[in-house]
PDB file of C-alpha atoms and ligand atoms in Angstrom:
ATOM      1  CA  MET A 446     -10.010  -4.780 -23.929  1.00  0.00           C
ATOM      2  CA  ASP A 447     -12.058  -6.509 -26.849  1.00  0.00           C
ATOM      3  CA  GLN A 448     -13.251  -4.039 -29.481  1.00  0.00           C
ATOM      4  CA  PHE A 449     -16.847  -4.815 -28.645  1.00  0.00           C
ATOM      5  CA  ALA A 450     -16.201  -3.558 -25.125  1.00  0.00           C
ATOM      6  CA  LEU A 451     -14.347  -0.430 -25.997  1.00  0.00           C
ATOM      7  CA  ASP A 452     -17.283   0.417 -28.466  1.00  0.00           C
ATOM      8  CA  ALA A 453     -19.599  -0.172 -25.506  1.00  0.00           C
ATOM      9  CA  LEU A 454     -17.420   1.966 -23.102  1.00  0.00           C
ATOM     10  CA  GLN A 455     -16.984   4.730 -25.807  1.00  0.00           C
ATOM     11  CA  LEU A 456     -20.982   5.070 -26.183  1.00  0.00           C
ATOM     12  CA  VAL A 457     -21.089   5.665 -22.453  1.00  0.00           C
ATOM     13  CA  THR A 458     -17.971   7.971 -21.933  1.00  0.00           C
ATOM     14  CA  THR A 459     -18.923  10.175 -25.015  1.00  0.00           C
ATOM     15  CA  ARG A 460     -22.648  10.627 -24.395  1.00  0.00           C
ATOM     16  CA  PRO A 461     -23.338  14.218 -24.312  1.00  0.00           C
ATOM     17  CA  ARG A 462     -23.501  16.009 -20.870  1.00  0.00           C
ATOM     18  CA  GLU A 463     -26.874  17.136 -19.447  1.00  0.00           C
ATOM     19  CA  ASN A 464     -26.685  20.691 -18.563  1.00  0.00           C
ATOM     20  CA  TYR A 465     -28.310  21.904 -15.025  1.00  0.00           C
ATOM     21  CA  GLY A 466     -29.576  25.291 -13.801  1.00  0.00           C
ATOM     22  CA  THR A 467     -30.696  24.627 -10.213  1.00  0.00           C
ATOM     23  CA  LEU A 468     -27.666  22.361  -8.933  1.00  0.00           C
ATOM     24  CA  ALA A 469     -24.289  21.247  -9.612  1.00  0.00           C
ATOM     25  CA  VAL A 470     -23.451  17.674 -10.704  1.00  0.00           C
ATOM     26  CA  ALA A 471     -19.849  16.245 -10.133  1.00  0.00           C
ATOM     27  CA  PRO A 472     -19.523  12.872 -11.851  1.00  0.00           C
ATOM     28  CA  LEU A 473     -17.661  10.223  -9.518  1.00  0.00           C
ATOM     29  CA  THR A 474     -16.438   8.204 -12.350  1.00  0.00           C
ATOM     30  CA  PRO A 475     -17.235   8.820 -16.395  1.00  0.00           C
ATOM     31  CA  VAL A 476     -19.578   5.727 -15.884  1.00  0.00           C
ATOM     32  CA  LEU A 477     -21.504   5.734 -12.585  1.00  0.00           C
ATOM     33  CA  GLY A 478     -22.292   8.094  -9.767  1.00  0.00           C
ATOM     34  CA  ALA A 479     -22.517  11.901  -9.037  1.00  0.00           C
ATOM     35  CA  GLU A 480     -22.210  14.291  -6.259  1.00  0.00           C
ATOM     36  CA  ILE A 481     -25.102  16.712  -6.382  1.00  0.00           C
ATOM     37  CA  SER A 482     -24.496  20.090  -4.603  1.00  0.00           C
ATOM     38  CA  GLY A 483     -26.819  23.272  -4.225  1.00  0.00           C
ATOM     39  CA  LEU A 484     -29.694  21.564  -2.728  1.00  0.00           C
ATOM     40  CA  ASP A 485     -31.270  21.358   0.754  1.00  0.00           C
ATOM     41  CA  LEU A 486     -33.309  18.439   1.169  1.00  0.00           C
ATOM     42  CA  SER A 487     -34.988  19.734   4.267  1.00  0.00           C
ATOM     43  CA  LYS A 488     -36.935  21.933   2.113  1.00  0.00           C
ATOM     44  CA  GLU A 489     -39.462  21.184  -0.380  1.00  0.00           C
ATOM     45  CA  LEU A 490     -37.726  21.230  -3.861  1.00  0.00           C
ATOM     46  CA  THR A 491     -39.230  23.423  -6.484  1.00  0.00           C
ATOM     47  CA  PRO A 492     -40.524  21.878  -9.666  1.00  0.00           C
ATOM     48  CA  ASP A 493     -37.452  22.714 -11.487  1.00  0.00           C
ATOM     49  CA  GLN A 494     -35.156  21.101  -8.930  1.00  0.00           C
ATOM     50  CA  GLN A 495     -37.286  18.162  -8.966  1.00  0.00           C
ATOM     51  CA  ASP A 496     -36.708  17.736 -12.739  1.00  0.00           C
ATOM     52  CA  GLU A 497     -33.070  18.158 -12.557  1.00  0.00           C
ATOM     53  CA  VAL A 498     -32.659  15.726  -9.618  1.00  0.00           C
ATOM     54  CA  LYS A 499     -34.735  13.180 -11.713  1.00  0.00           C
ATOM     55  CA  ARG A 500     -32.610  13.881 -14.915  1.00  0.00           C
ATOM     56  CA  ALA A 501     -29.259  13.541 -13.064  1.00  0.00           C
ATOM     57  CA  PHE A 502     -30.530  10.180 -11.541  1.00  0.00           C
ATOM     58  CA  LEU A 503     -31.478   8.802 -14.800  1.00  0.00           C
ATOM     59  CA  ALA A 504     -27.919   9.864 -16.223  1.00  0.00           C
ATOM     60  CA  HIS A 505     -25.823   8.807 -12.991  1.00  0.00           C
ATOM     61  CA  HIS A 506     -27.761   6.171 -11.323  1.00  0.00           C
ATOM     62  CA  VAL A 507     -26.130   6.950  -7.843  1.00  0.00           C
ATOM     63  CA  LEU A 508     -26.625  10.514  -6.511  1.00  0.00           C
ATOM     64  CA  VAL A 509     -24.796  11.669  -3.482  1.00  0.00           C
ATOM     65  CA  PHE A 510     -25.879  14.526  -1.312  1.00  0.00           C
ATOM     66  CA  ARG A 511     -23.593  15.853   1.479  1.00  0.00           C
ATOM     67  CA  ASP A 512     -24.469  17.810   4.488  1.00  0.00           C
ATOM     68  CA  GLN A 513     -28.045  17.058   4.714  1.00  0.00           C
ATOM     69  CA  HIS A 514     -29.769  17.299   8.103  1.00  0.00           C
ATOM     70  CA  LEU A 515     -32.938  15.554   7.809  1.00  0.00           C
ATOM     71  CA  THR A 516     -35.804  14.426   9.904  1.00  0.00           C
ATOM     72  CA  THR A 517     -37.345  11.216   8.996  1.00  0.00           C
ATOM     73  CA  GLU A 518     -40.293  13.077   7.469  1.00  0.00           C
ATOM     74  CA  ASP A 519     -37.774  15.187   5.215  1.00  0.00           C
ATOM     75  CA  HIS A 520     -36.307  11.790   4.205  1.00  0.00           C
ATOM     76  CA  LYS A 521     -39.601  10.204   3.294  1.00  0.00           C
ATOM     77  CA  ARG A 522     -40.944  13.427   1.565  1.00  0.00           C
ATOM     78  CA  PHE A 523     -37.840  13.452  -0.856  1.00  0.00           C
ATOM     79  CA  ALA A 524     -38.163   9.879  -1.556  1.00  0.00           C
ATOM     80  CA  ALA A 525     -42.037  10.263  -2.282  1.00  0.00           C
ATOM     81  CA  LEU A 526     -41.219  12.554  -5.027  1.00  0.00           C
ATOM     82  CA  PHE A 527     -40.199   9.503  -6.978  1.00  0.00           C
ATOM     83  CA  GLY A 528     -43.117   7.495  -6.123  1.00  0.00           C
ATOM     84  CA  PRO A 529     -45.114   5.607  -3.445  1.00  0.00           C
ATOM     85  CA  LEU A 530     -42.717   4.315  -0.643  1.00  0.00           C
ATOM     86  CA  HIS A 531     -41.738   0.688  -0.713  1.00  0.00           C
ATOM     87  CA  PRO A 532     -42.501  -1.037   2.669  1.00  0.00           C
ATOM     88  CA  VAL A 533     -39.613  -2.641   4.508  1.00  0.00           C
ATOM     89  CA  ALA A 534     -39.729  -6.566   4.269  1.00  0.00           C
ATOM     90  CA  LEU A 535     -39.746  -7.356   7.759  1.00  0.00           C
ATOM     91  CA  PRO A 536     -40.192  -4.370   9.950  1.00  0.00           C
ATOM     92  CA  ALA A 537     -39.191  -4.423  13.465  1.00  0.00           C
ATOM     93  CA  GLU A 538     -42.208  -4.118  16.033  1.00  0.00           C
ATOM     94  CA  GLY A 539     -43.282  -0.687  16.526  1.00  0.00           C
ATOM     95  CA  SER A 540     -40.927   0.751  13.911  1.00  0.00           C
ATOM     96  CA  ASP A 541     -42.019   2.898  10.813  1.00  0.00           C
ATOM     97  CA  PRO A 542     -43.074   0.305   8.141  1.00  0.00           C
ATOM     98  CA  TYR A 543     -41.277   2.463   5.351  1.00  0.00           C
ATOM     99  CA  VAL A 544     -37.996   3.131   7.258  1.00  0.00           C
ATOM    100  CA  LEU A 545     -35.159   0.388   7.643  1.00  0.00           C
ATOM    101  CA  GLU A 546     -32.560   1.067  10.263  1.00  0.00           C
ATOM    102  CA  ILE A 547     -29.111   0.211   8.988  1.00  0.00           C
ATOM    103  CA  SER A 548     -26.986  -0.271  12.023  1.00  0.00           C
ATOM    104  CA  ALA A 549     -23.659  -2.073  13.000  1.00  0.00           C
ATOM    105  CA  ASP A 550     -21.532  -2.110  16.215  1.00  0.00           C
ATOM    106  CA  SER A 551     -19.282  -4.335  18.338  1.00  0.00           C
ATOM    107  CA  THR A 552     -22.222  -6.841  18.862  1.00  0.00           C
ATOM    108  CA  SER A 553     -22.923  -7.254  15.122  1.00  0.00           C
ATOM    109  CA  ARG A 554     -21.969 -10.628  13.559  1.00  0.00           C
ATOM    110  CA  GLU A 555     -23.179  -9.692  10.111  1.00  0.00           C
ATOM    111  CA  ILE A 556     -24.435  -6.500   8.429  1.00  0.00           C
ATOM    112  CA  ALA A 557     -27.065  -5.806   5.865  1.00  0.00           C
ATOM    113  CA  GLY A 558     -25.678  -5.705   2.373  1.00  0.00           C
ATOM    114  CA  ASN A 559     -22.278  -7.192   2.862  1.00  0.00           C
ATOM    115  CA  GLY A 560     -21.872  -8.370  -0.675  1.00  0.00           C
ATOM    116  CA  TRP A 561     -22.960  -7.446  -4.212  1.00  0.00           C
ATOM    117  CA  HIS A 562     -26.644  -7.486  -4.646  1.00  0.00           C
ATOM    118  CA  ALA A 563     -29.797  -5.480  -5.757  1.00  0.00           C
ATOM    119  CA  ASP A 564     -32.584  -5.245  -3.032  1.00  0.00           C
ATOM    120  CA  GLY A 565     -35.492  -7.363  -2.964  1.00  0.00           C
ATOM    121  CA  THR A 566     -35.525  -8.863  -6.411  1.00  0.00           C
ATOM    122  CA  ALA A 567     -37.590 -11.836  -5.444  1.00  0.00           C
ATOM    123  CA  ASP A 568     -40.550  -9.391  -5.225  1.00  0.00           C
ATOM    124  CA  ALA A 569     -42.692  -9.308  -8.526  1.00  0.00           C
ATOM    125  CA  GLU A 570     -42.047  -5.554  -8.324  1.00  0.00           C
ATOM    126  CA  PRO A 571     -38.634  -4.746  -6.829  1.00  0.00           C
ATOM    127  CA  SER A 572     -37.954  -1.461  -5.647  1.00  0.00           C
ATOM    128  CA  LEU A 573     -37.163   1.589  -7.876  1.00  0.00           C
ATOM    129  CA  GLY A 574     -34.454   2.666  -5.741  1.00  0.00           C
ATOM    130  CA  SER A 575     -33.170   3.316  -2.198  1.00  0.00           C
ATOM    131  CA  MET A 576     -32.154   6.577  -0.218  1.00  0.00           C
ATOM    132  CA  LEU A 577     -29.897   5.684   2.634  1.00  0.00           C
ATOM    133  CA  HIS A 578     -29.020   8.527   5.002  1.00  0.00           C
ATOM    134  CA  ILE A 579     -25.969   7.700   7.132  1.00  0.00           C
ATOM    135  CA  THR A 580     -25.668   9.850  10.370  1.00  0.00           C
ATOM    136  CA  ARG A 581     -22.898   7.851  12.076  1.00  0.00           C
ATOM    137  CA  ILE A 582     -19.792   6.884  10.561  1.00  0.00           C
ATOM    138  CA  PRO A 583     -17.360   4.296  12.128  1.00  0.00           C
ATOM    139  CA  GLU A 584     -15.443   6.332  15.001  1.00  0.00           C
ATOM    140  CA  PRO A 585     -11.919   6.280  13.106  1.00  0.00           C
ATOM    141  CA  GLY A 586     -13.529   8.649  10.585  1.00  0.00           C
ATOM    142  CA  SER A 587     -13.375   6.146   8.006  1.00  0.00           C
ATOM    143  CA  GLY A 588     -14.532   2.937   6.872  1.00  0.00           C
ATOM    144  CA  GLY A 589     -18.155   1.628   5.948  1.00  0.00           C
ATOM    145  CA  ASP A 590     -17.945   2.839   2.256  1.00  0.00           C
ATOM    146  CA  THR A 591     -20.559   1.496  -0.207  1.00  0.00           C
ATOM    147  CA  LEU A 592     -19.549   0.360  -3.592  1.00  0.00           C
ATOM    148  CA  PHE A 593     -21.981   0.532  -6.394  1.00  0.00           C
ATOM    149  CA  ALA A 594     -21.876  -1.299  -9.908  1.00  0.00           C
ATOM    150  CA  ASP A 595     -23.492  -0.448 -13.078  1.00  0.00           C
ATOM    151  CA  MET A 596     -25.611  -3.198 -14.545  1.00  0.00           C
ATOM    152  CA  HIS A 597     -26.015  -1.431 -18.122  1.00  0.00           C
ATOM    153  CA  LEU A 598     -22.467  -1.470 -18.614  1.00  0.00           C
ATOM    154  CA  ALA A 599     -21.987  -4.892 -17.058  1.00  0.00           C
ATOM    155  CA  TYR A 600     -24.326  -6.087 -19.821  1.00  0.00           C
ATOM    156  CA  ASP A 601     -22.797  -4.013 -22.814  1.00  0.00           C
ATOM    157  CA  LEU A 602     -19.220  -5.160 -22.159  1.00  0.00           C
ATOM    158  CA  LEU A 603     -20.168  -8.740 -22.835  1.00  0.00           C
ATOM    159  CA  SER A 604     -19.621 -10.344 -26.337  1.00  0.00           C
ATOM    160  CA  PRO A 605     -22.502  -9.957 -28.842  1.00  0.00           C
ATOM    161  CA  ALA A 606     -22.941 -13.889 -28.732  1.00  0.00           C
ATOM    162  CA  LEU A 607     -23.117 -14.116 -24.826  1.00  0.00           C
ATOM    163  CA  LYS A 608     -25.621 -11.174 -24.829  1.00  0.00           C
ATOM    164  CA  SER A 609     -27.914 -12.792 -27.367  1.00  0.00           C
ATOM    165  CA  PHE A 610     -27.801 -16.065 -25.632  1.00  0.00           C
ATOM    166  CA  LEU A 611     -28.707 -14.402 -22.174  1.00  0.00           C
ATOM    167  CA  ASP A 612     -31.451 -12.316 -23.839  1.00  0.00           C
ATOM    168  CA  SER A 613     -33.458 -15.408 -24.127  1.00  0.00           C
ATOM    169  CA  LEU A 614     -33.063 -16.570 -20.532  1.00  0.00           C
ATOM    170  CA  THR A 615     -35.142 -16.098 -17.301  1.00  0.00           C
ATOM    171  CA  ALA A 616     -34.292 -16.620 -13.958  1.00  0.00           C
ATOM    172  CA  VAL A 617     -36.014 -17.225 -10.626  1.00  0.00           C
ATOM    173  CA  HIS A 618     -35.289 -14.984  -7.654  1.00  0.00           C
ATOM    174  CA  ASP A 619     -36.127 -16.449  -4.287  1.00  0.00           C
ATOM    175  CA  GLY A 620     -36.513 -14.400  -0.993  1.00  0.00           C
ATOM    176  CA  ALA A 621     -35.631 -17.510   1.027  1.00  0.00           C
ATOM    177  CA  ARG A 622     -32.068 -17.785  -0.384  1.00  0.00           C
ATOM    178  CA  PRO A 623     -30.501 -14.990   1.474  1.00  0.00           C
ATOM    179  CA  TRP A 624     -31.526 -16.665   4.769  1.00  0.00           C
ATOM    180  CA  LEU A 625     -30.379 -20.121   3.505  1.00  0.00           C
ATOM    181  CA  LEU A 626     -27.051 -18.819   2.252  1.00  0.00           C
ATOM    182  CA  ALA A 627     -26.599 -17.459   5.770  1.00  0.00           C
ATOM    183  CA  GLY A 628     -27.368 -20.805   7.267  1.00  0.00           C
ATOM    184  CA  GLN A 629     -30.738 -19.897   8.727  1.00  0.00           C
ATOM    185  CA  THR A 630     -34.480 -20.209   7.849  1.00  0.00           C
ATOM    186  CA  PRO A 631     -36.834 -17.405   7.075  1.00  0.00           C
ATOM    187  CA  PRO A 632     -38.988 -16.455  10.236  1.00  0.00           C
ATOM    188  CA  PRO A 633     -42.603 -18.025   9.915  1.00  0.00           C
ATOM    189  CA  GLU A 634     -44.383 -14.646   9.650  1.00  0.00           C
ATOM    190  CA  TYR A 635     -42.345 -13.748   6.707  1.00  0.00           C
ATOM    191  CA  ASP A 636     -44.336 -14.202   3.304  1.00  0.00           C
ATOM    192  CA  VAL A 637     -41.318 -15.323   1.309  1.00  0.00           C
ATOM    193  CA  PRO A 638     -41.429 -13.690  -2.267  1.00  0.00           C
ATOM    194  CA  ARG A 639     -40.505 -15.664  -5.376  1.00  0.00           C
ATOM    195  CA  ALA A 640     -40.506 -14.326  -8.767  1.00  0.00           C
ATOM    196  CA  GLU A 641     -39.349 -15.009 -12.207  1.00  0.00           C
ATOM    197  CA  HIS A 642     -37.617 -12.335 -14.157  1.00  0.00           C
ATOM    198  CA  PRO A 643     -35.810 -11.976 -17.568  1.00  0.00           C
ATOM    199  CA  VAL A 644     -32.053 -12.170 -17.248  1.00  0.00           C
ATOM    200  CA  VAL A 645     -31.583  -9.122 -19.323  1.00  0.00           C
ATOM    201  CA  VAL A 646     -34.321  -6.537 -18.705  1.00  0.00           C
ATOM    202  CA  ARG A 647     -34.925  -2.952 -20.029  1.00  0.00           C
ATOM    203  CA  HIS A 648     -34.801   0.168 -17.792  1.00  0.00           C
ATOM    204  CA  PRO A 649     -38.481   1.022 -17.524  1.00  0.00           C
ATOM    205  CA  GLU A 650     -37.610   4.824 -18.245  1.00  0.00           C
ATOM    206  CA  THR A 651     -34.714   4.708 -20.442  1.00  0.00           C
ATOM    207  CA  GLY A 652     -35.291   1.652 -22.271  1.00  0.00           C
ATOM    208  CA  ARG A 653     -31.452   0.704 -21.821  1.00  0.00           C
ATOM    209  CA  LYS A 654     -30.763  -3.177 -21.338  1.00  0.00           C
ATOM    210  CA  LEU A 655     -29.119  -4.259 -18.297  1.00  0.00           C
ATOM    211  CA  LEU A 656     -27.936  -7.569 -16.635  1.00  0.00           C
ATOM    212  CA  PHE A 657     -30.747  -8.499 -13.980  1.00  0.00           C
ATOM    213  CA  VAL A 658     -29.346 -11.384 -11.741  1.00  0.00           C
ATOM    214  CA  ASN A 659     -27.710 -11.105  -8.330  1.00  0.00           C
ATOM    215  CA  ALA A 660     -26.141 -13.648  -6.110  1.00  0.00           C
ATOM    216  CA  PRO A 661     -28.316 -13.402  -2.976  1.00  0.00           C
ATOM    217  CA  TYR A 662     -31.611 -13.562  -4.527  1.00  0.00           C
ATOM    218  CA  THR A 663     -31.047 -15.407  -7.924  1.00  0.00           C
ATOM    219  CA  SER A 664     -31.590 -19.087  -7.498  1.00  0.00           C
ATOM    220  CA  ARG A 665     -31.714 -20.537 -11.039  1.00  0.00           C
ATOM    221  CA  ILE A 666     -31.599 -19.777 -14.851  1.00  0.00           C
ATOM    222  CA  THR A 667     -34.860 -21.563 -15.762  1.00  0.00           C
ATOM    223  CA  GLN A 668     -33.962 -22.966 -19.255  1.00  0.00           C
ATOM    224  CA  LEU A 669     -30.423 -24.431 -18.106  1.00  0.00           C
ATOM    225  CA  SER A 670     -29.482 -27.407 -16.194  1.00  0.00           C
ATOM    226  CA  ALA A 671     -28.540 -26.662 -12.488  1.00  0.00           C
ATOM    227  CA  ALA A 672     -24.925 -27.219 -13.297  1.00  0.00           C
ATOM    228  CA  GLU A 673     -25.204 -24.889 -16.346  1.00  0.00           C
ATOM    229  CA  SER A 674     -26.965 -22.228 -14.513  1.00  0.00           C
ATOM    230  CA  THR A 675     -24.450 -22.082 -11.850  1.00  0.00           C
ATOM    231  CA  ALA A 676     -21.534 -22.092 -13.982  1.00  0.00           C
ATOM    232  CA  LEU A 677     -23.127 -19.206 -15.977  1.00  0.00           C
ATOM    233  CA  LEU A 678     -24.136 -17.125 -12.970  1.00  0.00           C
ATOM    234  CA  ASP A 679     -20.820 -17.450 -11.415  1.00  0.00           C
ATOM    235  CA  LEU A 680     -19.391 -16.145 -14.652  1.00  0.00           C
ATOM    236  CA  LEU A 681     -21.707 -13.192 -14.623  1.00  0.00           C
ATOM    237  CA  TYR A 682     -21.018 -12.432 -10.988  1.00  0.00           C
ATOM    238  CA  ALA A 683     -17.262 -12.630 -11.569  1.00  0.00           C
ATOM    239  CA  HIS A 684     -17.528 -10.207 -14.193  1.00  0.00           C
ATOM    240  CA  ILE A 685     -19.628  -7.823 -12.119  1.00  0.00           C
ATOM    241  CA  ALA A 686     -17.192  -8.082  -8.935  1.00  0.00           C
ATOM    242  CA  ARG A 687     -13.795  -8.052 -11.049  1.00  0.00           C
ATOM    243  CA  THR A 688     -14.455  -5.243 -13.560  1.00  0.00           C
ATOM    244  CA  PRO A 689     -13.546  -1.988 -11.679  1.00  0.00           C
ATOM    245  CA  LEU A 690     -14.676   0.117 -14.609  1.00  0.00           C
ATOM    246  CA  LEU A 691     -18.322  -0.746 -13.643  1.00  0.00           C
ATOM    247  CA  HIS A 692     -17.779   0.662 -10.036  1.00  0.00           C
ATOM    248  CA  CYS A 693     -17.998   3.696  -8.069  1.00  0.00           C
ATOM    249  CA  ARG A 694     -17.387   3.939  -4.445  1.00  0.00           C
ATOM    250  CA  VAL A 695     -19.089   6.325  -1.884  1.00  0.00           C
ATOM    251  CA  ARG A 696     -17.126   7.403   1.226  1.00  0.00           C
ATOM    252  CA  TRP A 697     -19.736   8.449   3.668  1.00  0.00           C
ATOM    253  CA  GLN A 698     -19.733  11.592   5.923  1.00  0.00           C
ATOM    254  CA  PRO A 699     -22.223  11.953   8.876  1.00  0.00           C
ATOM    255  CA  ASN A 700     -25.570  13.601   7.201  1.00  0.00           C
ATOM    256  CA  THR A 701     -24.650  11.945   3.639  1.00  0.00           C
ATOM    257  CA  LEU A 702     -27.859  10.712   1.668  1.00  0.00           C
ATOM    258  CA  VAL A 703     -27.204   8.450  -1.337  1.00  0.00           C
ATOM    259  CA  PHE A 704     -29.992   7.599  -3.797  1.00  0.00           C
ATOM    260  CA  TRP A 705     -29.352   4.781  -6.191  1.00  0.00           C
ATOM    261  CA  ASP A 706     -31.325   3.178  -8.923  1.00  0.00           C
ATOM    262  CA  ASN A 707     -32.092  -0.363  -7.676  1.00  0.00           C
ATOM    263  CA  ARG A 708     -33.231  -1.075 -11.285  1.00  0.00           C
ATOM    264  CA  CYS A 709     -29.897  -0.926 -12.929  1.00  0.00           C
ATOM    265  CA  VAL A 710     -27.263  -0.792 -10.181  1.00  0.00           C
ATOM    266  CA  GLN A 711     -25.967  -3.420  -7.564  1.00  0.00           C
ATOM    267  CA  HIS A 712     -24.404  -2.348  -4.326  1.00  0.00           C
ATOM    268  CA  HIS A 713     -22.219  -3.770  -1.590  1.00  0.00           C
ATOM    269  CA  ALA A 714     -21.630  -2.398   1.785  1.00  0.00           C
ATOM    270  CA  VAL A 715     -18.001  -2.921   2.990  1.00  0.00           C
ATOM    271  CA  TRP A 716     -17.714  -4.106   6.525  1.00  0.00           C
ATOM    272  CA  ASP A 717     -14.136  -2.994   7.267  1.00  0.00           C
ATOM    273  CA  TYR A 718     -14.878  -1.112  10.479  1.00  0.00           C
ATOM    274  CA  TYR A 719     -15.634  -3.752  13.050  1.00  0.00           C
ATOM    275  CA  PRO A 720     -15.821  -3.321  16.212  1.00  0.00           C
ATOM    276  CA  HIS A 721     -16.958   0.412  15.410  1.00  0.00           C
ATOM    277  CA  SER A 722     -20.203   1.710  14.692  1.00  0.00           C
ATOM    278  CA  ARG A 723     -22.132   3.058  11.715  1.00  0.00           C
ATOM    279  CA  HIS A 724     -25.816   3.892  11.713  1.00  0.00           C
ATOM    280  CA  GLY A 725     -28.217   5.180   8.997  1.00  0.00           C
ATOM    281  CA  ARG A 726     -31.843   4.903   7.712  1.00  0.00           C
ATOM    282  CA  ARG A 727     -32.960   3.752   4.514  1.00  0.00           C
ATOM    283  CA  VAL A 728     -36.248   4.632   2.709  1.00  0.00           C
ATOM    284  CA  ALA A 729     -37.057   2.864  -0.760  1.00  0.00           C
ATOM    285  CA  ILE A 730     -39.515   3.556  -3.617  1.00  0.00           C
ATOM    286  CA  ASP A 731     -41.884   1.308  -5.319  1.00  0.00           C
ATOM    287  CA  GLY A 732     -40.843  -0.059  -8.708  1.00  0.00           C
ATOM    288  CA  THR A 733     -42.488  -1.989 -11.385  1.00  0.00           C
ATOM    289  CA  ARG A 734     -42.249  -5.525 -12.818  1.00  0.00           C
ATOM    290  CA  PRO A 735     -38.889  -5.825 -14.611  1.00  0.00           C
ATOM    291  CA  THR A 736     -39.551  -6.741 -18.311  1.00  0.00           C
ATOM    292  CA  ALA A 737     -37.472  -7.637 -21.202  1.00  0.00           C
ATOM    293  CA  SER A 738     -39.089  -5.156 -23.615  1.00  0.00           C
TER     294      SER A 738
HETATM  295  C1  SIN B1543     -27.887  -1.828   1.765  1.00  0.00           C
HETATM  296  O1  SIN B1543     -28.875  -1.336   1.446  1.00  0.00           O
HETATM  297  O2  SIN B1543     -27.711  -3.043   1.264  1.00  0.00           O
HETATM  298  C2  SIN B1543     -26.931  -1.427   2.703  1.00  0.00           C
HETATM  299  C3  SIN B1543     -25.958  -0.363   1.990  1.00  0.00           C
HETATM  300  C4  SIN B1543     -25.113   0.276   3.188  1.00  0.00           C
HETATM  301  O3  SIN B1543     -25.332   0.057   4.393  1.00  0.00           O
HETATM  302  O4  SIN B1543     -24.279   1.038   2.735  1.00  0.00           O
END
């Protein structure tokens, strides 16, 4: 690894460990993700518990809570501790506008999130994060894991020269693109979002820089020619996909809830279980406009 990448990694792996009094935190990797135990999310959390979950979230970006038997109201109440709930983009008729059903079975021909992405980045204000509660895992008892990738370290590992070039760029994120990539057109009732965001943004709470482009939504780097934009985005996506130290992998059990920071993490749902079934519900939280400063 190049010296600048080793320096970047060392900064992450030697940061002081947070102390917790009301819950236990077991990191999934030195970079990303942690399992949290000692909490029952079906009950209201105390102010101390809430503060510690928030600290763990900013430190690890992906939090895994096992054995959580939750109603939809419990799920929404926990999410609401982090801000107003973020509405589902195209809610099914008669469904809760804040709850996205995530389901796949033998009739599925595609699943949600089967590729590296962040959620809804074509919105002017993409979501802060999502909480996915999986209640049914594929019948063989494994499969359907979710991968996560840390966009802070994805940026930090790049050379100083490339980082400084990326710092000067913005990119268009287009809500029609996921439909077009799937050979479809957005439904007429969908008010297709489109927004321009900096290619490198700062996390609104920690101020750390991160790479903010993703394959399904980012259509073009504004300041470059089409060919240059494609080449640079492909380089960044290959870096994200092919650098395992950026990644963690969550293996679901029934009644696991995972809360990820959509501002600084990409995720990828692995569809390795067809024709078996998997089911859960996702609730998202409102975010703010991504900014470079
Ligand atoms: C998604 O939010 O993209 C789906 C994640 C998953 O099903 O694991």
